[in-house]
Tab-separated table of C-alpha atoms and ligand atoms in Angstrom:
chain	number	residue	atom	x	y	z
A	1	MET	CA	16.543	33.260	-0.703
A	2	HIS	CA	13.905	33.656	-3.337
A	3	THR	CA	10.621	32.030	-2.256
A	4	GLU	CA	7.659	31.357	-4.423
A	5	PRO	CA	4.113	30.767	-3.084
A	6	PRO	CA	2.852	27.355	-4.070
A	7	SER	CA	0.809	27.667	-7.386
A	8	GLU	CA	-1.849	25.695	-9.199
A	9	GLN	CA	0.997	24.446	-11.401
A	10	ASP	CA	2.782	23.036	-8.215
A	11	ARG	CA	-0.375	21.300	-7.200
A	12	ARG	CA	-0.516	19.494	-10.629
A	13	PHE	CA	3.063	18.498	-10.823
A	14	LEU	CA	2.961	17.280	-7.231
A	15	SER	CA	-0.002	15.092	-7.691
A	16	ALA	CA	1.700	13.753	-10.904
A	17	ALA	CA	4.805	13.038	-8.852
A	18	ILE	CA	2.640	10.878	-6.472
A	19	ARG	CA	1.236	8.948	-9.499
A	20	VAL	CA	4.629	8.287	-10.702
A	21	GLY	CA	5.674	6.834	-7.462
A	22	ARG	CA	2.538	4.769	-7.132
A	23	TYR	CA	3.753	2.836	-10.245
A	24	GLN	CA	6.279	1.188	-8.074
A	25	LEU	CA	4.019	-0.005	-5.241
A	26	GLY	CA	4.674	-3.608	-4.632
A	27	ARG	CA	8.181	-3.479	-5.928
A	28	ALA	CA	10.098	-0.906	-3.785
A	29	ARG	CA	10.045	-2.788	-0.489
A	30	PRO	CA	11.425	-2.240	2.035
A	31	ASN	CA	11.366	1.379	0.963
A	32	PRO	CA	8.421	3.610	0.141
A	33	ALA	CA	7.621	4.034	-3.656
A	34	VAL	CA	8.685	7.741	-3.986
A	35	GLY	CA	7.799	9.555	-7.127
A	36	CYS	CA	9.864	12.690	-8.323
A	37	LEU	CA	9.508	15.114	-11.185
A	38	ILE	CA	12.034	17.687	-12.190
A	39	VAL	CA	10.523	20.615	-13.857
A	40	ASN	CA	12.476	23.323	-15.644
A	41	ALA	CA	10.549	26.465	-17.036
A	42	GLY	CA	7.268	24.614	-17.038
A	43	ARG	CA	8.626	21.463	-18.740
A	44	VAL	CA	9.088	18.085	-17.239
A	45	VAL	CA	12.902	17.298	-17.804
A	46	GLY	CA	13.314	14.383	-15.451
A	47	ILE	CA	11.024	11.559	-14.000
A	48	GLY	CA	11.923	8.971	-11.432
A	49	ALA	CA	10.374	6.503	-9.001
A	50	THR	CA	12.006	4.359	-6.496
A	51	GLY	CA	13.722	1.373	-8.081
A	52	ASN	CA	12.840	-2.369	-7.571
A	53	GLY	CA	13.974	-3.413	-4.066
A	54	GLY	CA	14.086	0.275	-2.824
A	55	ARG	CA	17.065	1.561	-4.742
A	56	PRO	CA	17.871	3.838	-6.389
A	57	HIS	CA	15.750	6.502	-4.800
A	58	GLY	CA	13.193	8.378	-6.969
A	59	GLU	CA	15.141	11.566	-6.771
A	60	THR	CA	18.358	9.981	-8.016
A	61	ILE	CA	16.628	8.429	-11.114
A	62	ALA	CA	14.844	11.807	-11.967
A	63	LEU	CA	18.153	13.891	-11.607
A	64	ALA	CA	19.862	11.420	-13.810
A	65	ASP	CA	17.165	11.623	-16.245
A	66	ALA	CA	17.213	15.589	-16.105
A	67	GLY	CA	20.980	15.905	-16.412
A	68	LYS	CA	22.152	19.435	-16.826
A	69	ALA	CA	18.514	20.604	-17.010
A	70	ALA	CA	18.123	20.084	-13.312
A	71	ARG	CA	20.142	23.302	-12.758
A	72	GLY	CA	17.704	26.027	-11.642
A	73	ALA	CA	14.727	23.639	-11.804
A	74	THR	CA	12.018	22.643	-9.322
A	75	ALA	CA	11.823	19.111	-7.980
A	76	TYR	CA	8.491	17.765	-6.967
A	77	VAL	CA	8.657	14.820	-4.502
A	78	SER	CA	5.854	12.598	-3.052
A	79	LEU	CA	7.935	12.315	0.107
A	80	GLU	CA	10.527	14.357	1.906
A	81	PRO	CA	13.975	13.573	0.385
A	82	CYS	CA	16.149	11.444	2.514
A	83	ASN	CA	19.103	13.048	4.426
A	84	HIS	CA	20.963	9.963	5.792
A	85	TYR	CA	23.805	7.960	4.518
A	86	GLY	CA	22.510	4.642	3.399
A	87	LYS	CA	24.040	2.477	0.678
A	88	THR	CA	24.481	5.753	-1.261
A	89	GLY	CA	24.576	9.441	-0.268
A	90	PRO	CA	21.464	11.262	0.688
A	91	CYS	CA	18.998	12.671	-1.891
A	92	THR	CA	19.264	16.091	-0.257
A	93	GLU	CA	22.970	16.228	-1.216
A	94	ALA	CA	22.162	15.014	-4.724
A	95	LEU	CA	19.552	17.620	-5.224
A	96	ILE	CA	21.848	20.412	-3.988
A	97	GLU	CA	24.735	19.298	-6.087
A	98	ALA	CA	22.673	19.208	-9.196
A	99	GLY	CA	21.706	22.912	-8.655
A	100	VAL	CA	18.000	22.330	-8.108
A	101	ALA	CA	16.549	25.648	-6.914
A	102	ARG	CA	13.292	24.583	-5.389
A	103	VAL	CA	11.998	21.334	-3.875
A	104	VAL	CA	8.213	20.957	-3.391
A	105	ILE	CA	7.452	18.186	-0.812
A	106	ALA	CA	4.092	16.586	-0.639
A	107	LEU	CA	4.597	14.867	2.658
A	108	GLY	CA	7.082	14.697	5.424
A	109	ASP	CA	8.948	11.330	5.989
A	110	PRO	CA	8.087	9.621	9.202
A	111	ASP	CA	11.317	7.678	9.162
A	112	PRO	CA	13.123	9.049	12.253
A	113	ARG	CA	16.431	9.131	10.241
A	114	VAL	CA	14.800	11.632	7.878
A	115	SER	CA	11.754	13.343	9.506
A	116	GLY	CA	12.132	17.082	9.017
A	117	SER	CA	15.826	17.017	8.578
A	118	GLY	CA	15.604	16.585	4.800
A	119	ALA	CA	13.642	19.693	4.368
A	120	ALA	CA	15.908	21.619	6.834
A	121	ARG	CA	19.067	20.545	4.980
A	122	LEU	CA	17.673	21.789	1.729
A	123	ARG	CA	16.674	25.121	3.273
A	124	ASP	CA	20.074	25.518	4.912
A	125	ALA	CA	21.535	25.111	1.433
A	126	GLY	CA	19.509	28.103	0.203
A	127	LEU	CA	16.775	26.237	-1.664
A	128	ASP	CA	13.172	27.231	-1.635
A	129	VAL	CA	11.260	24.309	0.002
A	130	PRO	CA	7.419	24.370	0.176
A	131	PHE	CA	6.653	21.608	2.701
A	132	GLU	CA	3.268	19.922	2.593
A	133	PRO	CA	1.777	22.966	0.803
A	134	PHE	CA	-1.610	21.383	-0.050
A	135	ALA	CA	-3.749	19.493	2.404
A	136	ASP	CA	-5.448	17.440	-0.217
A	137	ILE	CA	-2.247	16.466	-1.958
A	138	ARG	CA	-0.839	15.581	1.448
A	139	SER	CA	-3.641	13.093	1.876
A	140	LEU	CA	-2.959	11.585	-1.588
A	141	ALA	CA	0.702	11.230	-0.580
A	142	GLN	CA	-0.247	9.596	2.786
A	143	ALA	CA	-2.471	7.067	0.945
A	144	ALA	CA	0.357	6.318	-1.492
A	145	HIS	CA	2.894	5.929	1.304
A	146	ARG	CA	0.610	4.297	3.856
A	147	GLY	CA	2.691	1.072	3.904
A	148	HIS	CA	5.824	2.968	4.820
A	149	ILE	CA	3.960	5.154	7.369
A	150	THR	CA	2.411	2.114	9.157
A	151	ARG	CA	5.635	0.330	9.127
A	152	MET	CA	7.607	3.334	10.591
A	153	CYS	CA	4.967	4.234	13.082
A	154	LYS	CA	3.707	0.800	14.211
A	155	GLY	CA	6.425	-1.540	13.447
A	156	ARG	CA	4.190	-3.686	11.287
A	157	PRO	CA	2.928	-3.599	7.674
A	158	HIS	CA	-0.259	-1.860	6.633
A	159	VAL	CA	-2.899	-4.650	6.731
A	160	ILE	CA	-5.598	-4.833	4.201
A	161	LEU	CA	-8.143	-7.486	4.874
A	162	LYS	CA	-10.102	-8.643	1.876
A	163	LEU	CA	-13.308	-10.680	2.305
A	164	ALA	CA	-15.701	-11.891	-0.381
A	165	LEU	CA	-19.082	-12.715	0.929
A	166	SER	CA	-21.802	-14.638	-0.726
A	167	ALA	CA	-25.396	-13.243	-0.902
A	168	ASP	CA	-25.947	-15.034	2.389
A	169	GLY	CA	-22.738	-13.763	3.990
A	170	GLY	CA	-20.556	-16.795	3.519
A	171	ILE	CA	-16.917	-16.877	2.456
A	172	GLY	CA	-16.802	-20.604	1.742
A	173	ARG	CA	-18.468	-23.895	2.550
A	174	GLU	CA	-17.445	-26.227	5.466
A	175	GLY	CA	-15.508	-29.363	4.424
A	176	GLN	CA	-12.884	-29.926	1.767
A	177	GLY	CA	-14.664	-32.269	-0.691
A	178	GLU	CA	-16.241	-31.629	-4.085
A	179	GLY	CA	-18.362	-28.498	-3.750
A	180	GLN	CA	-17.016	-27.742	-0.351
A	181	GLY	CA	-14.227	-25.280	0.849
A	182	GLN	CA	-13.419	-22.476	-1.522
A	183	VAL	CA	-16.287	-21.494	-3.796
A	184	ALA	CA	-16.352	-18.887	-6.524
A	185	ILE	CA	-18.177	-15.909	-5.003
A	186	THR	CA	-17.305	-12.846	-7.109
A	187	GLY	CA	-17.385	-12.160	-10.812
A	188	PRO	CA	-14.748	-11.372	-13.366
A	189	LEU	CA	-14.936	-7.512	-12.813
A	190	THR	CA	-14.290	-7.853	-9.023
A	191	ASN	CA	-11.591	-10.511	-9.639
A	192	ARG	CA	-9.636	-8.196	-12.098
A	193	LEU	CA	-9.826	-5.342	-9.671
A	194	MET	CA	-8.633	-7.634	-6.942
A	195	HIS	CA	-5.749	-8.859	-8.992
A	196	GLY	CA	-4.730	-5.203	-9.541
A	197	LEU	CA	-4.750	-4.747	-5.750
A	198	ARG	CA	-2.642	-7.794	-5.281
A	199	SER	CA	-0.063	-6.340	-7.779
A	200	ARG	CA	0.486	-3.315	-5.579
A	201	MET	CA	1.061	-5.360	-2.355
A	202	ASP	CA	4.415	-6.432	-1.014
A	203	ALA	CA	2.847	-9.554	0.412
A	204	ILE	CA	-0.275	-11.669	0.419
A	205	ALA	CA	-1.167	-13.647	3.546
A	206	ILE	CA	-3.590	-16.478	4.398
A	207	GLY	CA	-4.261	-18.370	7.465
A	208	ALA	CA	-2.921	-21.959	8.031
A	209	GLY	CA	-6.507	-23.306	7.747
A	210	THR	CA	-7.005	-21.711	4.314
A	211	TYR	CA	-3.692	-22.972	3.141
A	212	ARG	CA	-4.601	-26.580	4.219
A	213	ALA	CA	-8.085	-26.392	2.614
A	214	ASP	CA	-7.497	-24.517	-0.577
A	215	HIS	CA	-3.700	-24.394	-1.480
A	216	PRO	CA	-4.555	-21.017	-3.215
A	217	LYS	CA	-2.104	-19.693	-5.857
A	218	LEU	CA	-2.396	-16.062	-4.881
A	219	THR	CA	-0.606	-14.897	-8.081
A	220	VAL	CA	-1.439	-11.845	-10.161
A	221	ARG	CA	-3.215	-13.047	-13.180
A	222	LEU	CA	-3.633	-9.919	-15.228
A	223	PRO	CA	-1.914	-9.916	-18.643
A	224	GLY	CA	1.504	-8.155	-18.365
A	225	LEU	CA	1.474	-8.013	-14.502
A	226	GLU	CA	2.319	-11.725	-13.834
A	227	ASP	CA	5.714	-10.536	-12.582
A	228	ARG	CA	4.115	-8.429	-9.901
A	229	SER	CA	2.949	-11.415	-7.902
A	230	PRO	CA	3.786	-10.612	-4.299
A	231	GLN	CA	5.520	-12.626	-1.735
A	232	ARG	CA	3.137	-15.325	-0.380
A	233	VAL	CA	2.713	-15.719	3.449
A	234	VAL	CA	1.095	-18.343	5.603
A	235	LEU	CA	0.286	-17.255	9.198
A	236	GLY	CA	-0.161	-19.932	11.754
A	237	ARG	CA	0.686	-23.599	12.188
A	238	ALA	CA	1.005	-25.422	8.840
A	239	ASP	CA	3.251	-28.209	7.450
A	240	ALA	CA	6.150	-26.418	5.611
A	241	PRO	CA	4.089	-24.610	2.873
A	242	GLU	CA	5.922	-24.627	-0.326
A	243	GLY	CA	6.598	-21.267	-2.072
A	244	PHE	CA	5.334	-19.406	0.947
A	245	ILE	CA	7.062	-17.654	3.803
A	246	HIS	CA	5.764	-19.210	6.951
A	247	PHE	CA	5.229	-17.442	10.338
A	248	PRO	CA	3.969	-20.526	12.533
A	249	GLY	CA	3.396	-18.344	15.666
A	250	THR	CA	-0.153	-18.020	16.991
A	251	ASP	CA	0.401	-14.321	18.028
A	252	LEU	CA	-0.609	-12.386	14.876
A	253	GLU	CA	1.003	-9.138	15.986
A	254	VAL	CA	4.377	-10.819	16.523
A	255	SER	CA	4.194	-12.448	13.032
A	256	LEU	CA	3.173	-9.126	11.480
A	257	ARG	CA	6.143	-7.499	13.173
A	258	ALA	CA	8.475	-10.177	11.839
A	259	LEU	CA	6.970	-9.552	8.416
A	260	SER	CA	7.669	-5.907	8.645
A	261	GLU	CA	11.280	-6.653	9.643
A	262	GLN	CA	11.672	-8.591	6.473
A	263	GLY	CA	10.707	-5.323	4.569
A	264	THR	CA	6.943	-5.848	3.897
A	265	THR	CA	5.208	-2.477	3.949
A	266	GLN	CA	1.677	-3.658	2.831
A	267	VAL	CA	0.105	-7.039	3.254
A	268	LEU	CA	-3.189	-8.097	1.814
A	269	VAL	CA	-4.877	-10.863	3.914
A	270	GLU	CA	-7.162	-13.066	1.802
A	271	GLY	CA	-8.657	-15.431	4.337
A	272	GLY	CA	-10.089	-17.299	5.980
A	273	ALA	CA	-12.665	-16.579	8.466
A	274	LYS	CA	-10.625	-17.363	11.517
A	275	ILE	CA	-7.669	-15.070	10.769
A	276	ALA	CA	-10.110	-12.411	9.608
A	277	GLN	CA	-11.840	-12.574	12.899
A	278	SER	CA	-8.638	-12.544	14.883
A	279	LEU	CA	-7.199	-9.572	13.040
A	280	LEU	CA	-10.379	-7.602	13.467
A	281	ARG	CA	-10.640	-8.493	17.188
A	282	GLU	CA	-7.026	-7.510	17.828
A	283	GLY	CA	-7.352	-4.156	16.049
A	284	LEU	CA	-4.831	-5.222	13.374
A	285	VAL	CA	-6.856	-4.204	10.312
A	286	ASP	CA	-6.025	-0.900	8.643
A	287	GLU	CA	-8.380	-1.335	5.712
A	288	LEU	CA	-11.233	-3.710	5.168
A	289	VAL	CA	-12.281	-4.552	1.616
A	290	LEU	CA	-15.697	-6.274	1.570
A	291	LEU	CA	-17.201	-7.668	-1.584
A	292	GLN	CA	-20.429	-9.450	-1.987
A	293	GLY	CA	-21.484	-11.748	-4.853
A	294	LYS	CA	-25.025	-12.291	-6.040
A	295	ASP	CA	-25.261	-16.031	-5.315
A	296	ALA	CA	-25.920	-17.762	-1.963
A	297	ILE	CA	-23.878	-20.614	-0.546
A	298	GLY	CA	-26.795	-22.017	1.518
A	299	LYS	CA	-26.233	-24.907	3.893
A	300	GLY	CA	-22.689	-25.099	5.533
A	301	ALA	CA	-21.742	-21.570	4.601
A	302	ILE	CA	-18.880	-20.137	6.855
A	303	THR	CA	-19.979	-16.804	7.871
A	304	PRO	CA	-17.339	-14.451	9.577
A	305	PHE	CA	-19.878	-11.796	10.472
A	306	PRO	CA	-23.022	-12.137	12.681
A	307	ALA	CA	-25.009	-10.205	10.102
A	308	ASN	CA	-24.514	-8.775	6.558
A	309	PRO	CA	-22.274	-5.761	6.859
A	310	PHE	CA	-23.902	-4.393	3.550
A	311	ASP	CA	-27.125	-4.067	5.492
A	312	SER	CA	-25.798	-3.038	8.858
A	313	LEU	CA	-22.323	-2.370	10.073
A	314	VAL	CA	-23.444	-2.375	13.758
A	315	ASP	CA	-25.327	-5.603	13.449
A	316	ALA	CA	-22.234	-7.145	11.654
A	317	GLY	CA	-20.062	-6.161	14.612
A	318	LEU	CA	-18.319	-3.298	12.833
A	319	GLU	CA	-19.547	-0.448	14.896
A	320	GLY	CA	-17.382	2.655	14.551
A	321	TRP	CA	-15.908	1.598	11.155
A	322	THR	CA	-16.330	4.278	8.452
A	323	VAL	CA	-17.241	3.670	4.769
A	324	ARG	CA	-14.432	4.968	2.681
A	325	ALA	CA	-15.740	3.846	-0.713
A	326	LYS	CA	-18.701	2.006	-2.117
A	327	ARG	CA	-18.743	0.625	-5.693
A	328	ALA	CA	-21.021	-1.502	-7.845
A	329	LEU	CA	-18.890	-4.182	-9.595
A	330	GLU	CA	-21.840	-5.837	-11.432
A	331	PRO	CA	-23.049	-8.285	-10.430
A	332	ASP	CA	-21.046	-7.850	-7.101
A	333	ARG	CA	-20.695	-4.846	-4.858
A	334	MET	CA	-17.744	-3.558	-2.956
A	335	MET	CA	-17.349	-1.574	0.252
A	336	VAL	CA	-14.030	-0.203	1.704
A	337	LEU	CA	-14.019	0.498	5.354
A	338	ALA	CA	-11.594	2.167	7.800
A	339	PRO	CA	-11.327	1.163	11.260
A	340	PRO	CA	-12.440	3.155	14.344
A	341	ALA	CA	-9.922	5.949	15.201
B	401	AOF	C1	13.983	9.187	-0.681
B	401	AOF	N1	13.608	8.807	-1.969
B	401	AOF	O1	12.826	7.218	-3.315
B	401	AOF	C2	12.883	6.716	-1.100
B	401	AOF	C3	13.171	7.155	0.245
B	401	AOF	O2	17.867	2.250	3.241
B	401	AOF	P1	17.895	3.497	2.317
B	401	AOF	O3	19.273	4.130	2.446
B	401	AOF	O4	17.541	3.185	0.934
B	401	AOF	O5	16.908	4.441	2.916
B	401	AOF	C4	15.558	4.078	3.087
B	401	AOF	C5	14.880	5.158	3.745
B	401	AOF	O6	14.783	6.318	2.708
B	401	AOF	C6	13.246	4.870	3.909
B	401	AOF	O7	12.996	4.395	5.208
B	401	AOF	C7	12.600	6.180	3.625
B	401	AOF	O8	12.666	7.004	4.810
B	401	AOF	C8	13.394	6.859	2.586
B	401	AOF	N2	12.985	6.394	1.213
B	401	AOF	N3	13.612	8.456	0.320
B	401	AOF	O9	14.488	10.258	-0.628
B	401	AOF	C9	13.121	7.538	-2.223
B	401	AOF	N4	12.416	5.454	-1.182
B	402	ZN	ZN1	16.795	9.333	-0.955
């Protein structure tokens, strides 16, 4: 078999394949949003990403796009091609049959039905298969496929907890009357960014208390992306919330497992304080997105942290969390945190 060492060109096409897959985040559930590029003699001849609802797979779409040009070509995939018989045949067989000569794989698939066997099958058929050839590109693929990875490895969705804090650390005001409950904390820039985040989620969850107090819409309100509004979920006891999937149990881990069984790979939790505290306490948060606005709530502010995390993570009870990103979103600020290992 002719093998070629991974090149700078491989790196570029592989990272492009990941971006192509990412476009389907929030629509490919229960499957990962896999991106695939078919490149022949340095030219992209086929592009594909996992279809809505998880089928067809990215490779199938890219191969169909490439047609005869796939013969002798290199396929770049964000995730190891599947090697099991699902609703259709495996992507490995489709790649082999199309005459693809080389398959560059950004990341192995943790799905036990695939893990390692996809790459092995391709090699057995005589293809050149660079597997996870670049550490930094592998990290990009891990980030893109984190929902799938968490779901496969932990049996629950990847949980992103978002909390918007006022200048005095509040997420709302006690009570449900005028000027109470939900108050606007962040500005338009933050809000647009957060609607973008919503659009890439499979589900958005809130606690029963927040549902009762606010009846939030939780839709994506970015022009052109309205149809990307994720499934809405209420966790905890509430009276038949309309338009929401409801998990009335009090054990959050059990509810998250049930959500994962329904196909959810990533869920954004948007409040309130009680569910946030429970998730943090139970170690069920994979990413914490903290925002802080410039105005104070004052009397009656509901504060989920004992101190302002933007001043001190330790005092806020977030010891061991690491700051992944910090951003000024005038007039607000944002901090993204990863949990202790
Ligand atoms: C690929 N390309 O685009 C995706 C893959 O239920 P099935 O038959 O659709 O298989 C789902 C599994 O296939 C999923 O758990 C994951 O391991 C893989 N997803 N594989 O080759 C794709 N979405
Ligand atoms: Zn496949």
